[in-house]
Amino acid sequence: MTKLDSQTDVLSKEEAGQFWTQGYLRVPDVYAPDEVAELAEDLDLLIDRWARSNTWTGPWREALLDADLAATIELRSLHDLRYYSAAWARATSNAKLAGVLRCLLGDAVELHHTTMHVKPPERGQPFPLHQDWPFYPHTDNRYVDVLLHLDDTSHDNGEIRFLPGSHLGGPLQHVTVAEGAMCSPHLPTDKYRLADTTPVPARRGDIVCFNINTVHGSYLNTTSEPRRLVRMGYRHPDNAQLGGQAMGRPGVMVVGTKPRQHSQEPYSSEA
Ligand SMILES: O=C(O)CCC(=O)C(=O)O
């Protein structure tokens, strides 16, 4: 039967295998230039109108940066873009993206969340190495994070970087408390170093997919332009969430139909 929700054969078996072996995969040109132009325009508007200025906390700042930068780095973020922009609502179920997700996760895939990460010019926050599991822990590894690129990336503006194969051992212990206060989950900087990672530069309109357990991070944006990307998280509907971001919110199907587990109730009509 033809699947209208997704393109077929978007990835070869080798590419899908590569994703599950190394823990990440860049897929070029998933979004057409006119689609990316509309998304970038709406993103700029959302940055001005809704985005928060905040940065990750923790001892990694002083470990990775000099004192001036550690005190002044910047990050703009916003969650759930599809609640704010029709173009972004469409982008989360783009047919080519859905085809990629079908190749990686199978015949049933749901959207879990979207998060914008904009590194402002010159002092756009680096990300210490981490897995995404501590931010939204799930029962198993059937979870793919997708980074949709609105700008070309390189070392200078902080392209995404990965530790190949690091997802295979499952969730790792992260630093979550420093000097008695909670901090942004990250891996110990003396054991997990950005210098040991593989850079994955990408072009505007590309996606970079990675597993919820793949160790990743990025350097500072030192250029005069912002580096804009949006993370969209997708999972198999049977991969139950254990806590964290968007916990308790229903997922939105982007491939296939939701399976029903024994005695599972349909969604309530109440809030
Ligand atoms: O935006 C970046 O450079 C890093 C993104 C990231 O770590 C994430 O989305 O989990």
PDB file of N, CA and C and ligand atoms in Angstrom, residues 117 119 127 130 132 147 158 160 210 216 218 227 229 231, ligand 1:
ATOM      1  N   HIS A 117      17.279  26.158  19.215  1.00  0.00           N
ATOM      2  CA  HIS A 117      18.548  26.568  19.821  1.00  0.00           C
ATOM      3  C   HIS A 117      19.221  27.547  18.886  1.00  0.00           C
ATOM      4  N   LYS A 119      22.330  30.112  18.575  1.00  0.00           N
ATOM      5  CA  LYS A 119      23.554  30.651  19.165  1.00  0.00           C
ATOM      6  C   LYS A 119      23.746  32.041  18.604  1.00  0.00           C
ATOM      7  N   PHE A 127      27.970  23.843  23.722  1.00  0.00           N
ATOM      8  CA  PHE A 127      27.274  22.812  24.500  1.00  0.00           C
ATOM      9  C   PHE A 127      28.293  21.792  24.964  1.00  0.00           C
ATOM     10  N   HIS A 130      27.015  15.755  26.196  1.00  0.00           N
ATOM     11  CA  HIS A 130      25.885  15.215  26.962  1.00  0.00           C
ATOM     12  C   HIS A 130      25.090  14.278  26.066  1.00  0.00           C
ATOM     13  N   ASP A 132      20.894  13.300  25.310  1.00  0.00           N
ATOM     14  CA  ASP A 132      19.615  13.964  25.536  1.00  0.00           C
ATOM     15  C   ASP A 132      18.726  13.164  26.504  1.00  0.00           C
ATOM     16  N   LEU A 147      17.987  17.416  14.030  1.00  0.00           N
ATOM     17  CA  LEU A 147      18.379  18.834  14.032  1.00  0.00           C
ATOM     18  C   LEU A 147      18.150  19.395  12.643  1.00  0.00           C
ATOM     19  N   GLY A 158      29.977  26.695  15.359  1.00  0.00           N
ATOM     20  CA  GLY A 158      29.599  25.653  16.328  1.00  0.00           C
ATOM     21  C   GLY A 158      28.721  24.582  15.718  1.00  0.00           C
ATOM     22  N   ILE A 160      27.321  20.766  15.002  1.00  0.00           N
ATOM     23  CA  ILE A 160      27.078  19.667  15.947  1.00  0.00           C
ATOM     24  C   ILE A 160      28.210  18.643  15.827  1.00  0.00           C
ATOM     25  N   PHE A 210      20.139  11.924  15.358  1.00  0.00           N
ATOM     26  CA  PHE A 210      20.968  11.185  16.316  1.00  0.00           C
ATOM     27  C   PHE A 210      20.094  10.498  17.352  1.00  0.00           C
ATOM     28  N   HIS A 216      26.909  14.101  22.433  1.00  0.00           N
ATOM     29  CA  HIS A 216      27.107  15.186  21.459  1.00  0.00           C
ATOM     30  C   HIS A 216      27.324  16.513  22.160  1.00  0.00           C
ATOM     31  N   SER A 218      28.780  20.999  21.074  1.00  0.00           N
ATOM     32  CA  SER A 218      29.211  21.922  20.011  1.00  0.00           C
ATOM     33  C   SER A 218      30.026  23.055  20.626  1.00  0.00           C
ATOM     34  N   ARG A 227      23.671  31.333  14.660  1.00  0.00           N
ATOM     35  CA  ARG A 227      23.563  29.955  14.138  1.00  0.00           C
ATOM     36  C   ARG A 227      22.240  29.400  14.625  1.00  0.00           C
ATOM     37  N   LEU A 229      19.311  26.532  14.657  1.00  0.00           N
ATOM     38  CA  LEU A 229      18.804  25.196  14.358  1.00  0.00           C
ATOM     39  C   LEU A 229      17.691  24.838  15.327  1.00  0.00           C
ATOM     40  N   ARG A 231      15.692  21.497  17.101  1.00  0.00           N
ATOM     41  CA  ARG A 231      15.674  20.052  17.385  1.00  0.00           C
ATOM     42  C   ARG A 231      14.221  19.581  17.455  1.00  0.00           C
TER      43      ARG A 231
HETATM   44  O1  LIG B   1      22.619  23.390  19.310  1.00  0.00           O
HETATM   45  C1  LIG B   1      23.650  22.742  19.543  1.00  0.00           C
HETATM   46  O2  LIG B   1      24.750  23.042  19.095  1.00  0.00           O
HETATM   47  C2  LIG B   1      23.583  21.533  20.429  1.00  0.00           C
HETATM   48  C3  LIG B   1      22.212  20.994  20.477  1.00  0.00           C
HETATM   49  C4  LIG B   1      22.040  19.970  21.502  1.00  0.00           C
HETATM   50  O3  LIG B   1      22.911  19.644  22.264  1.00  0.00           O
HETATM   51  C5  LIG B   1      20.762  19.315  21.573  1.00  0.00           C
HETATM   52  O4  LIG B   1      19.867  19.653  20.797  1.00  0.00           O
HETATM   53  O5  LIG B   1      20.617  18.406  22.408  1.00  0.00           O
END
